[in-house]
């Protein structure tokens, strides 16, 4: 068994905010724009279009191997 984690940190620019839908669109360093739903829509009041955000992505993968029965 084992587990691997990978963490990526990027700076992204806020491109759009949809308070009604509770989503934010950000553009990363490669120019790709991603729309995401925010966990707490009240946080959308803290940002505006053009702001830069520091975003941390964490991925974890686990595997377990057993003998076939």
PDB file of C-alpha atoms in Angstrom:
ATOM      1  CA  UNK A   1       0.000   0.000   0.000  1.00  0.00           C
ATOM      2  CA  UNK A   2       1.099   3.548  -0.486  1.00  0.00           C
ATOM      3  CA  UNK A   3       0.051   7.119  -0.918  1.00  0.00           C
ATOM      4  CA  UNK A   4       1.388  10.008  -2.996  1.00  0.00           C
ATOM      5  CA  UNK A   5       0.497  13.657  -2.633  1.00  0.00           C
ATOM      6  CA  UNK A   6       1.242  16.530  -4.961  1.00  0.00           C
ATOM      7  CA  UNK A   7       0.759  20.202  -4.204  1.00  0.00           C
ATOM      8  CA  UNK A   8       0.687  22.997  -6.784  1.00  0.00           C
ATOM      9  CA  UNK A   9       0.631  26.715  -6.006  1.00  0.00           C
ATOM     10  CA  UNK A  10      -0.365  29.232  -8.697  1.00  0.00           C
ATOM     11  CA  UNK A  11      -1.264  32.887  -8.965  1.00  0.00           C
ATOM     12  CA  UNK A  12      -4.564  33.426 -10.790  1.00  0.00           C
ATOM     13  CA  UNK A  13      -6.374  36.595 -11.836  1.00  0.00           C
ATOM     14  CA  UNK A  14     -10.082  37.035 -11.111  1.00  0.00           C
ATOM     15  CA  UNK A  15     -11.878  37.408 -14.457  1.00  0.00           C
ATOM     16  CA  UNK A  16     -15.546  37.220 -13.409  1.00  0.00           C
ATOM     17  CA  UNK A  17     -17.677  36.937 -10.282  1.00  0.00           C
ATOM     18  CA  UNK A  18     -21.241  35.596 -10.290  1.00  0.00           C
ATOM     19  CA  UNK A  19     -22.641  36.173  -6.803  1.00  0.00           C
ATOM     20  CA  UNK A  20     -26.065  34.827  -7.777  1.00  0.00           C
ATOM     21  CA  UNK A  21     -24.583  31.476  -8.874  1.00  0.00           C
ATOM     22  CA  UNK A  22     -21.870  31.523  -6.178  1.00  0.00           C
ATOM     23  CA  UNK A  23     -19.070  31.122  -8.733  1.00  0.00           C
ATOM     24  CA  UNK A  24     -15.811  32.805  -9.641  1.00  0.00           C
ATOM     25  CA  UNK A  25     -13.819  32.633 -12.884  1.00  0.00           C
ATOM     26  CA  UNK A  26     -10.047  32.868 -12.646  1.00  0.00           C
ATOM     27  CA  UNK A  27      -7.293  32.790 -15.264  1.00  0.00           C
ATOM     28  CA  UNK A  28      -4.103  30.939 -14.407  1.00  0.00           C
ATOM     29  CA  UNK A  29      -0.537  31.591 -15.567  1.00  0.00           C
ATOM     30  CA  UNK A  30      -0.973  29.479 -18.716  1.00  0.00           C
ATOM     31  CA  UNK A  31      -3.934  31.630 -19.820  1.00  0.00           C
ATOM     32  CA  UNK A  32      -6.595  29.005 -19.085  1.00  0.00           C
ATOM     33  CA  UNK A  33      -9.767  30.327 -17.442  1.00  0.00           C
ATOM     34  CA  UNK A  34     -11.554  28.108 -14.928  1.00  0.00           C
ATOM     35  CA  UNK A  35     -14.957  28.693 -13.330  1.00  0.00           C
ATOM     36  CA  UNK A  36     -15.424  27.285  -9.824  1.00  0.00           C
ATOM     37  CA  UNK A  37     -18.177  27.270  -7.239  1.00  0.00           C
ATOM     38  CA  UNK A  38     -17.098  28.825  -3.953  1.00  0.00           C
ATOM     39  CA  UNK A  39     -17.709  27.056  -0.669  1.00  0.00           C
ATOM     40  CA  UNK A  40     -18.909  30.220   1.101  1.00  0.00           C
ATOM     41  CA  UNK A  41     -20.531  32.732  -1.285  1.00  0.00           C
ATOM     42  CA  UNK A  42     -19.953  35.502   1.308  1.00  0.00           C
ATOM     43  CA  UNK A  43     -16.257  35.312   0.341  1.00  0.00           C
ATOM     44  CA  UNK A  44     -17.132  36.738  -3.079  1.00  0.00           C
ATOM     45  CA  UNK A  45     -17.637  40.109  -1.372  1.00  0.00           C
ATOM     46  CA  UNK A  46     -13.920  40.104  -0.515  1.00  0.00           C
ATOM     47  CA  UNK A  47     -12.631  40.007  -4.116  1.00  0.00           C
ATOM     48  CA  UNK A  48     -13.121  42.019  -7.295  1.00  0.00           C
ATOM     49  CA  UNK A  49     -12.365  41.475 -10.974  1.00  0.00           C
ATOM     50  CA  UNK A  50      -8.650  41.997 -11.570  1.00  0.00           C
ATOM     51  CA  UNK A  51      -7.540  40.797  -8.118  1.00  0.00           C
ATOM     52  CA  UNK A  52      -4.754  38.213  -8.012  1.00  0.00           C
ATOM     53  CA  UNK A  53      -5.294  35.127  -5.867  1.00  0.00           C
ATOM     54  CA  UNK A  54      -2.729  32.667  -4.575  1.00  0.00           C
ATOM     55  CA  UNK A  55      -4.320  29.233  -5.046  1.00  0.00           C
ATOM     56  CA  UNK A  56      -3.032  25.942  -3.649  1.00  0.00           C
ATOM     57  CA  UNK A  57      -4.191  22.647  -5.181  1.00  0.00           C
ATOM     58  CA  UNK A  58      -3.505  19.433  -3.280  1.00  0.00           C
ATOM     59  CA  UNK A  59      -3.969  16.015  -4.898  1.00  0.00           C
ATOM     60  CA  UNK A  60      -3.649  12.719  -3.059  1.00  0.00           C
ATOM     61  CA  UNK A  61      -3.608   9.200  -4.502  1.00  0.00           C
ATOM     62  CA  UNK A  62      -3.680   6.000  -2.536  1.00  0.00           C
ATOM     63  CA  UNK A  63      -3.252   2.413  -3.680  1.00  0.00           C
ATOM     64  CA  UNK A  64      -3.598  -0.906  -1.969  1.00  0.00           C
ATOM     65  CA  UNK A  65      -2.659  -4.269  -3.492  1.00  0.00           C
ATOM     66  CA  UNK A  66      -4.041  -7.580  -2.264  1.00  0.00           C
ATOM     67  CA  UNK A  67      -3.721 -11.204  -3.370  1.00  0.00           C
ATOM     68  CA  UNK A  68      -6.611 -12.433  -5.523  1.00  0.00           C
ATOM     69  CA  UNK A  69      -8.968 -14.804  -3.729  1.00  0.00           C
TER      70      UNK A  69
END
